[in-house]
Short mmCIF file of C-alpha atoms in Angstrom, two decimals:
data_model
loop_
_atom_site.label_atom_id
_atom_site.label_comp_id
_atom_site.label_asym_id
_atom_site.label_seq_id
_atom_site.Cartn_x
_atom_site.Cartn_y
_atom_site.Cartn_z
CA UNK E 1 9.43 44.29 7.34
CA UNK E 2 13.03 45.06 6.37
CA UNK E 3 14.20 44.32 9.92
CA UNK E 4 12.46 40.93 9.94
CA UNK E 5 14.01 40.08 6.58
CA UNK E 6 17.46 40.95 7.86
CA UNK E 7 16.87 38.82 10.97
CA UNK E 8 15.76 35.90 8.77
CA UNK E 9 18.85 36.26 6.59
CA UNK E 10 21.08 36.24 9.66
CA UNK E 11 19.41 33.07 10.99
CA UNK E 12 19.70 31.31 7.63
CA UNK E 13 23.35 32.28 7.28
CA UNK E 14 24.09 31.10 10.83
CA UNK E 15 22.31 27.78 10.19
CA UNK E 16 24.30 27.22 7.00
CA UNK E 17 27.58 27.97 8.80
CA UNK E 18 26.68 25.49 11.56
CA UNK E 19 25.82 22.91 8.90
CA UNK E 20 29.21 23.44 7.24
CA UNK E 21 31.00 22.97 10.57
CA UNK E 22 29.05 19.76 11.25
CA UNK E 23 29.94 18.43 7.81
CA UNK E 24 33.61 18.96 8.64
CA UNK E 25 33.21 17.29 12.05
CA UNK E 26 31.32 14.28 10.62
CA UNK E 27 32.80 13.72 7.14
CA UNK E 28 32.13 9.97 6.93
CA UNK E 29 28.51 10.30 8.05
CA UNK E 30 28.01 13.19 5.63
CA UNK E 31 29.39 11.17 2.73
CA UNK E 32 27.26 8.12 3.51
CA UNK E 33 24.12 10.22 3.90
CA UNK E 34 24.81 11.93 0.57
CA UNK E 35 25.32 8.59 -1.17
CA UNK E 36 22.12 7.27 0.39
CA UNK E 37 20.15 10.29 -0.83
CA UNK E 38 21.69 9.99 -4.29
CA UNK E 39 20.76 6.30 -4.39
CA UNK E 40 17.14 7.10 -3.52
CA UNK E 41 17.04 9.69 -6.28
CA UNK E 42 18.59 7.47 -8.95
CA UNK E 43 16.88 4.18 -8.07
CA UNK E 44 13.38 5.45 -7.25
CA UNK E 45 12.72 9.11 -8.06
CA UNK E 46 14.39 9.41 -11.47
CA UNK E 47 12.60 6.47 -13.14
CA UNK E 48 9.27 7.31 -11.54
CA UNK E 49 9.33 11.05 -12.30
CA UNK E 50 11.35 11.74 -15.45
CA UNK E 51 9.34 9.71 -18.04
CA UNK E 52 6.05 11.15 -16.82
CA UNK E 53 7.36 14.71 -16.76
CA UNK E 54 8.46 14.41 -20.40
CA UNK E 55 5.25 12.62 -21.41
CA UNK E 56 3.01 15.19 -19.72
CA UNK E 57 4.75 18.10 -21.46
CA UNK E 58 4.35 16.36 -24.81
CA UNK E 59 0.66 15.71 -24.14
CA UNK E 60 0.23 19.34 -23.12
CA UNK E 61 1.94 20.55 -26.29
CA UNK E 62 -0.20 18.35 -28.53
CA UNK E 63 -3.41 19.47 -26.84
CA UNK E 64 -4.28 16.08 -25.32
CA UNK E 65 -4.56 17.72 -21.90
CA UNK E 66 -7.07 20.20 -23.33
CA UNK E 67 -8.99 17.31 -24.88
CA UNK E 68 -9.16 15.38 -21.60
CA UNK E 69 -9.84 18.57 -19.66
CA UNK E 70 -12.96 19.34 -21.67
CA UNK E 71 -14.26 15.80 -21.18
CA UNK E 72 -13.46 15.72 -17.46
CA UNK E 73 -14.85 19.16 -16.68
CA UNK E 74 -18.33 17.87 -15.63
CA UNK E 75 -16.63 15.76 -12.94
CA UNK E 76 -13.76 17.90 -11.68
CA UNK E 77 -15.58 21.24 -11.59
CA UNK E 78 -18.45 20.23 -9.23
CA UNK E 79 -16.32 17.99 -6.99
CA UNK E 80 -13.09 19.96 -6.57
CA UNK E 81 -13.79 23.36 -8.21
CA UNK E 82 -10.88 22.90 -10.61
CA UNK E 83 -10.92 22.64 -14.43
CA UNK E 84 -11.19 19.25 -16.09
CA UNK E 85 -7.46 19.31 -16.80
CA UNK E 86 -7.04 18.73 -13.06
CA UNK E 87 -8.13 15.14 -13.67
CA UNK E 88 -5.09 14.65 -15.91
CA UNK E 89 -2.85 16.18 -13.24
CA UNK E 90 -4.33 13.89 -10.59
CA UNK E 91 -3.80 10.77 -12.73
CA UNK E 92 -0.18 11.61 -13.57
CA UNK E 93 0.58 12.53 -9.95
CA UNK E 94 -0.82 9.24 -8.66
CA UNK E 95 1.25 7.35 -11.23
CA UNK E 96 4.57 9.12 -10.66
CA UNK E 97 4.37 10.66 -7.17
CA UNK E 98 5.37 14.05 -5.82
CA UNK E 99 6.20 16.71 -7.01
CA UNK E 100 4.65 16.00 -10.44
CA UNK E 101 1.29 17.51 -9.48
CA UNK E 102 2.85 20.87 -8.64
CA UNK E 103 4.93 20.88 -11.83
CA UNK E 104 1.92 20.20 -14.07
CA UNK E 105 -0.22 22.72 -12.19
CA UNK E 106 2.45 25.37 -12.74
CA UNK E 107 2.37 24.56 -16.46
CA UNK E 108 -1.41 24.86 -16.54
CA UNK E 109 -1.11 28.27 -14.87
CA UNK E 110 1.46 29.38 -17.46
CA UNK E 111 -1.04 28.51 -20.19
CA UNK E 112 -3.81 30.35 -18.29
CA UNK E 113 -5.83 27.16 -17.85
CA UNK E 114 -6.16 27.64 -14.07
CA UNK E 115 -6.42 30.66 -11.82
CA UNK E 116 -4.25 31.10 -8.74
CA UNK E 117 -6.85 29.70 -6.35
CA UNK E 118 -7.71 26.81 -8.68
CA UNK E 119 -4.02 26.00 -8.88
CA UNK E 120 -3.70 26.06 -5.09
CA UNK E 121 -6.65 23.67 -4.77
CA UNK E 122 -5.16 21.39 -7.41
CA UNK E 123 -1.68 21.24 -5.86
CA UNK E 124 -3.24 20.58 -2.46
CA UNK E 125 -4.74 17.19 -3.35
CA UNK E 126 -2.58 16.04 -6.29
CA UNK E 127 0.60 15.88 -4.21
CA UNK E 128 0.77 12.19 -3.37
CA UNK E 129 3.12 9.24 -3.33
CA UNK E 130 3.24 6.71 -6.17
CA UNK E 131 1.89 3.16 -5.69
CA UNK E 132 5.14 1.33 -6.55
CA UNK E 133 6.92 3.19 -3.74
CA UNK E 134 4.18 2.36 -1.24
CA UNK E 135 4.02 -1.29 -2.34
CA UNK E 136 7.66 -1.99 -3.13
CA UNK E 137 9.79 0.27 -0.96
CA UNK E 138 7.50 0.68 2.07
CA UNK E 139 5.43 -2.52 2.30
CA UNK E 140 8.07 -4.96 1.03
CA UNK E 141 11.35 -3.14 1.60
CA UNK E 142 10.73 -1.64 5.05
CA UNK E 143 7.88 -3.70 6.53
CA UNK E 144 8.73 -6.99 4.78
CA UNK E 145 4.99 -7.56 4.48
CA UNK E 146 3.26 -6.97 1.15
CA UNK E 147 -0.07 -7.69 2.86
CA UNK E 148 -0.25 -4.15 4.25
CA UNK E 149 -0.08 -2.57 0.78
CA UNK E 150 -3.86 -2.46 0.09
CA UNK E 151 -4.59 -0.66 3.35
CA UNK E 152 -1.70 1.75 2.88
CA UNK E 153 -2.58 2.62 -0.72
CA UNK E 154 -6.32 2.87 -0.08
CA UNK E 155 -5.91 5.16 2.94
CA UNK E 156 -3.40 7.40 1.14
CA UNK E 157 -5.48 8.02 -1.98
CA UNK E 158 -8.82 8.15 -0.13
CA UNK E 159 -7.33 10.83 2.12
CA UNK E 160 -6.13 12.74 -0.96
CA UNK E 161 -9.68 12.63 -2.37
CA UNK E 162 -11.10 13.94 0.92
CA UNK E 163 -8.50 16.72 0.98
CA UNK E 164 -9.61 17.72 -2.51
CA UNK E 165 -13.23 17.84 -1.34
CA UNK E 166 -12.28 20.00 1.65
CA UNK E 167 -10.04 22.33 -0.38
CA UNK E 168 -12.90 23.12 -2.76
CA UNK E 169 -13.98 25.66 -0.13
CA UNK E 170 -10.59 27.38 -0.33
CA UNK E 171 -10.70 30.87 -1.79
CA UNK E 172 -14.43 31.40 -1.99
CA UNK E 173 -15.85 32.34 -5.37
CA UNK E 174 -13.09 33.42 -7.70
CA UNK E 175 -14.08 36.12 -10.17
CA UNK E 176 -11.56 34.95 -12.70
CA UNK E 177 -12.52 31.31 -12.49
CA UNK E 178 -12.61 29.78 -15.92
CA UNK E 179 -15.69 27.72 -16.67
CA UNK E 180 -14.02 25.39 -19.12
CA UNK E 181 -10.74 24.61 -20.78
CA UNK E 182 -12.02 25.58 -24.19
CA UNK E 183 -12.35 29.31 -23.62
CA UNK E 184 -12.30 30.01 -27.35
CA UNK E 185 -15.85 29.98 -28.64
CA UNK E 186 -16.33 27.73 -31.68
CA UNK E 187 -19.58 27.77 -33.63
CA UNK E 188 -22.68 27.26 -31.51
CA UNK E 189 -23.44 23.80 -32.88
CA UNK E 190 -20.05 22.51 -31.66
CA UNK E 191 -21.00 23.33 -28.07
CA UNK E 192 -23.84 20.81 -28.12
CA UNK E 193 -21.49 17.84 -28.26
CA UNK E 194 -18.80 17.67 -25.58
CA UNK E 195 -16.66 15.19 -27.53
CA UNK E 196 -16.58 17.46 -30.60
CA UNK E 197 -15.84 20.42 -28.35
CA UNK E 198 -12.95 18.47 -26.80
CA UNK E 199 -11.53 17.74 -30.25
CA UNK E 200 -11.88 21.42 -31.15
CA UNK E 201 -10.09 22.43 -27.93
CA UNK E 202 -7.24 20.00 -28.72
CA UNK E 203 -6.93 21.38 -32.25
CA UNK E 204 -6.87 24.99 -31.06
CA UNK E 205 -4.30 24.20 -28.37
CA UNK E 206 -2.02 22.50 -30.88
CA UNK E 207 -2.30 25.45 -33.24
CA UNK E 208 -1.56 27.89 -30.42
CA UNK E 209 1.52 25.90 -29.36
CA UNK E 210 2.88 25.63 -32.88
CA UNK E 211 6.17 23.88 -32.00
CA UNK E 212 7.47 21.08 -34.17
CA UNK E 213 7.71 17.67 -32.55
CA UNK E 214 11.51 17.80 -32.36
CA UNK E 215 11.53 21.19 -30.65
CA UNK E 216 8.71 20.14 -28.32
CA UNK E 217 10.58 16.98 -27.33
CA UNK E 218 13.83 18.88 -26.78
CA UNK E 219 12.21 21.44 -24.51
CA UNK E 220 10.26 18.74 -22.63
CA UNK E 221 13.44 16.76 -21.91
CA UNK E 222 15.36 19.91 -20.98
CA UNK E 223 12.80 21.28 -18.51
CA UNK E 224 12.19 17.81 -17.01
CA UNK E 225 15.92 17.30 -16.46
CA UNK E 226 16.19 20.67 -14.72
CA UNK E 227 13.39 19.76 -12.34
CA UNK E 228 14.65 16.24 -11.66
CA UNK E 229 18.13 17.58 -10.84
CA UNK E 230 16.62 20.09 -8.40
CA UNK E 231 14.63 17.27 -6.79
CA UNK E 232 17.77 15.14 -6.49
CA UNK E 233 19.75 17.97 -4.94
CA UNK E 234 17.07 18.61 -2.34
CA UNK E 235 16.83 14.91 -1.47
CA UNK E 236 20.61 14.69 -0.94
CA UNK E 237 20.67 17.94 1.05
CA UNK E 238 17.91 16.87 3.46
CA UNK E 239 19.40 13.41 3.77
CA UNK E 240 22.69 14.94 4.91
CA UNK E 241 20.99 17.45 7.19
CA UNK E 242 18.90 14.74 8.85
CA UNK E 243 21.94 12.55 9.40
CA UNK E 244 23.87 15.41 11.01
CA UNK E 245 20.94 16.17 13.33
CA UNK E 246 20.87 12.52 14.35
CA UNK E 247 24.62 12.40 14.93
CA UNK E 248 24.65 15.53 17.10
CA UNK E 249 21.66 14.37 19.15
CA UNK E 250 19.77 17.59 18.51
CA UNK E 251 16.63 15.63 17.72
CA UNK E 252 16.45 14.31 21.29
CA UNK E 253 14.20 17.13 22.43
CA UNK E 254 11.87 16.65 19.47
CA UNK E 255 11.77 12.91 20.18
CA UNK E 256 10.76 13.65 23.79
CA UNK E 257 7.97 16.04 22.78
CA UNK E 258 6.63 13.57 20.23
CA UNK E 259 6.71 10.73 22.75
CA UNK E 260 4.67 12.76 25.21
CA UNK E 261 2.10 13.62 22.55
CA UNK E 262 1.83 9.96 21.53
CA UNK E 263 1.50 8.82 25.14
CA UNK E 264 -1.32 11.29 25.84
CA UNK E 265 -3.04 10.12 22.64
CA UNK E 266 -2.91 6.50 23.75
CA UNK E 267 -0.43 5.55 21.02
CA UNK E 268 2.95 3.76 21.38
CA UNK E 269 5.63 6.37 22.28
CA UNK E 270 8.28 4.33 20.45
CA UNK E 271 6.79 5.52 17.15
CA UNK E 272 8.38 8.94 17.71
CA UNK E 273 11.55 8.20 15.60
CA UNK E 274 9.31 7.40 12.64
CA UNK E 275 7.19 10.53 12.98
CA UNK E 276 10.14 12.84 13.64
CA UNK E 277 12.15 11.34 10.81
CA UNK E 278 9.15 11.62 8.51
CA UNK E 279 8.87 15.33 9.24
CA UNK E 280 12.16 15.74 7.37
CA UNK E 281 12.32 12.90 4.83
CA UNK E 282 9.77 10.34 3.61
CA UNK E 283 12.12 7.40 3.16
CA UNK E 284 13.72 7.76 6.58
CA UNK E 285 10.35 8.04 8.35
CA UNK E 286 8.94 4.94 6.65
CA UNK E 287 12.11 2.98 7.34
CA UNK E 288 11.84 3.83 11.04
CA UNK E 289 8.17 2.83 11.03
CA UNK E 290 8.97 -0.55 9.49
CA UNK E 291 11.81 -1.27 11.93
CA UNK E 292 9.89 -0.16 15.06
CA UNK E 293 9.73 -2.60 17.96
CA UNK E 294 7.97 -5.92 17.48
CA UNK E 295 5.84 -5.16 20.55
CA UNK E 296 4.07 -2.35 18.67
CA UNK E 297 0.89 -3.53 16.90
CA UNK E 298 1.29 -3.59 13.13
CA UNK E 299 -1.73 -1.33 12.61
CA UNK E 300 -0.03 1.52 14.49
CA UNK E 301 3.18 1.15 12.51
CA UNK E 302 1.23 1.26 9.23
CA UNK E 303 -0.66 4.33 10.49
CA UNK E 304 2.68 6.01 11.19
CA UNK E 305 3.83 5.17 7.66
CA UNK E 306 0.59 6.65 6.28
CA UNK E 307 1.26 9.85 8.24
CA UNK E 308 4.77 10.13 6.81
CA UNK E 309 3.66 9.45 3.22
CA UNK E 310 0.88 12.03 3.44
CA UNK E 311 3.00 14.75 5.07
CA UNK E 312 5.75 14.26 2.49
CA UNK E 313 8.68 15.52 4.54
CA UNK E 314 10.41 18.89 4.34
CA UNK E 315 12.30 17.64 1.30
CA UNK E 316 9.06 17.37 -0.69
CA UNK E 317 7.86 20.70 0.74
CA UNK E 318 11.07 22.35 -0.49
CA UNK E 319 10.52 20.83 -3.93
CA UNK E 320 6.98 22.21 -4.07
CA UNK E 321 8.14 25.65 -2.90
CA UNK E 322 10.80 25.77 -5.62
CA UNK E 323 8.18 24.97 -8.28
CA UNK E 324 5.55 27.40 -6.98
CA UNK E 325 8.10 30.22 -6.63
CA UNK E 326 7.69 31.02 -10.35
CA UNK E 327 3.91 31.36 -10.01
CA UNK E 328 1.56 33.47 -7.85
CA UNK E 329 0.36 30.31 -6.08
CA UNK E 330 1.06 30.39 -2.33
CA UNK E 331 2.72 27.79 -0.13
CA UNK E 332 0.29 28.29 2.79
CA UNK E 333 -2.69 26.37 1.30
CA UNK E 334 -0.38 23.50 0.36
CA UNK E 335 1.01 23.35 3.91
CA UNK E 336 -2.51 23.30 5.33
CA UNK E 337 -3.53 20.51 2.93
CA UNK E 338 -0.46 18.42 3.86
CA UNK E 339 -1.34 18.71 7.54
CA UNK E 340 -4.95 17.66 6.88
CA UNK E 341 -3.81 14.78 4.66
CA UNK E 342 -1.37 13.62 7.34
CA UNK E 343 -4.18 13.56 9.92
CA UNK E 344 -6.81 11.85 7.76
CA UNK E 345 -4.64 9.05 6.32
CA UNK E 346 -3.70 7.41 9.68
CA UNK E 347 -7.33 7.60 10.79
CA UNK E 348 -8.38 5.82 7.60
CA UNK E 349 -5.76 3.11 8.27
CA UNK E 350 -7.32 2.48 11.69
CA UNK E 351 -10.83 2.45 10.19
CA UNK E 352 -9.98 0.19 7.22
CA UNK E 353 -7.74 -2.22 9.12
CA UNK E 354 -10.43 -4.60 10.37
CA UNK E 355 -12.54 -4.65 7.16
CA UNK E 356 -9.49 -5.21 4.93
CA UNK E 357 -7.15 -7.15 7.20
CA UNK E 358 -9.47 -8.90 9.62
CA UNK E 359 -7.80 -10.01 12.85
CA UNK E 360 -4.68 -11.30 11.11
CA UNK E 361 -1.84 -9.59 9.29
CA UNK E 362 -3.16 -10.69 5.90
CA UNK E 363 -5.89 -8.74 4.12
CA UNK E 364 -9.22 -10.33 3.39
CA UNK E 365 -8.86 -9.63 -0.35
CA UNK E 366 -5.29 -10.95 -0.62
CA UNK E 367 -4.15 -14.44 0.29
CA UNK E 368 -0.59 -14.97 1.54
CA UNK E 369 1.73 -15.56 -1.37
CA UNK E 370 -0.61 -13.73 -3.78
CA UNK E 371 2.38 -11.80 -5.13
CA UNK E 372 5.29 -14.23 -4.70
CA UNK E 373 7.65 -12.10 -6.77
CA UNK E 374 7.57 -9.37 -4.13
CA UNK E 375 9.41 -11.33 -1.46
CA UNK E 376 12.19 -8.76 -1.71
CA UNK E 377 12.20 -5.28 -3.21
CA UNK E 378 14.92 -4.17 -5.58
CA UNK E 379 14.27 -0.97 -7.56
CA UNK E 380 13.70 -1.75 -11.23
CA UNK E 381 13.23 1.03 -13.77
CA UNK E 382 11.05 -1.08 -16.05
CA UNK E 383 8.75 -2.15 -13.22
CA UNK E 384 8.45 1.40 -11.91
CA UNK E 385 7.57 2.83 -15.33
CA UNK E 386 5.18 0.00 -16.24
CA UNK E 387 3.30 0.22 -12.95
CA UNK E 388 3.06 3.99 -13.31
CA UNK E 389 1.62 3.69 -16.82
CA UNK E 390 -0.93 1.13 -15.64
CA UNK E 391 -2.06 3.43 -12.82
CA UNK E 392 -2.20 6.44 -15.17
CA UNK E 393 -4.30 4.68 -17.83
CA UNK E 394 -6.60 3.13 -15.21
CA UNK E 395 -7.27 6.49 -13.53
CA UNK E 396 -7.85 8.31 -16.80
CA UNK E 397 -10.36 5.67 -17.92
CA UNK E 398 -12.06 5.75 -14.51
CA UNK E 399 -12.30 9.54 -14.47
CA UNK E 400 -13.65 9.61 -18.03
CA UNK E 401 -16.30 7.05 -17.09
CA UNK E 402 -17.34 9.09 -14.04
CA UNK E 403 -17.39 12.29 -16.13
CA UNK E 404 -19.65 10.66 -18.74
CA UNK E 405 -21.89 9.35 -15.97
CA UNK E 406 -22.04 12.82 -14.42
CA UNK E 407 -22.96 14.38 -17.79
CA UNK E 408 -25.75 11.84 -18.27
CA UNK E 409 -27.19 12.27 -14.78
CA UNK E 410 -26.98 16.07 -14.72
CA UNK E 411 -29.70 16.71 -17.33
CA UNK E 412 -31.94 14.20 -15.54
CA UNK E 413 -31.53 16.07 -12.28
CA UNK E 414 -32.39 19.34 -14.00
CA UNK E 415 -35.44 17.73 -15.56
CA UNK E 416 -36.67 16.47 -12.18
CA UNK E 417 -36.17 19.91 -10.63
CA UNK E 418 -38.33 21.44 -13.31
#
């Protein structure tokens, strides 16, 4: 084991030295790639991540997550084998994008609200892109066609749901699995009403936290800033690394392998730049998909974009690894889930294309010019935050409705079985 670790250290050191030499040989390209990565971080990632990171920590400190977790437990536990608080994590992740799901899951583990295997299941299907990026940056900015947004968004989130259903089999039956978020036992009569039990769980969580609002806000802003800076640094680093690989031509072999795989699969080989670029960085892969040759059918280009969004790129993987490093949760299940997500999402694009788009490039449920303001995409902090809040509130309300419906139907099923 020690020998393999030394070998790994030597390889990493050699790779870093080669990267330093390449940065010296290509200074202009390095600078432009760094500026491009910094622009992506500031214009898109910062406004979409930072407010929700702060808000989620505040809600966790005030016990709102415990309240929602108790209410959502009848839905999340049977479907995904995670506590009800996983519904909150899923809603925030859909609203703000990766790596929010991993960050919130790590916080739930710190508060002993999830076990290791529950946390691994939760991170596996709550790592997703945000809708404003898929609609604004990808559909409008790269494809110049807002009509593809419904198919892209539907396939991405439907694939995430299916990944969650598949990952429920991960880990078998955990001995330490917690049945509910409210592990403290209140009086027996409180247990009869889930709403009262949720209020009790929120009250107990707030008492256990005990921080004043000012201290809670300060720590929420501080920890969120630390994470967002790490995310920005990784985005810039992978942007520079990808640019240097392109400049040196070292990706030529990978392009050739990908082209052969696409050709044998009956897909356009010219999609290889998008898929290869997406292995490293989401934005680059989607940009290549949008600018692929006009001879390639639009459905295949959208499927390539769905693959890139679902895989996340090594930049997102590095962000998740940095977050999970402080917990016992393993990277392997997350990697497996990303691969499954990246396979399912393009297949869903191909399946949903005809029902949603028909034979034209405009979806059945959206007339051309339906969103005239999206003729061009320019990142806007207010729009990003507002759209994220709308998605968050909508998903929370939807999940609560489904949880209530599940609670109502469950006793009826038991009664029929008797």
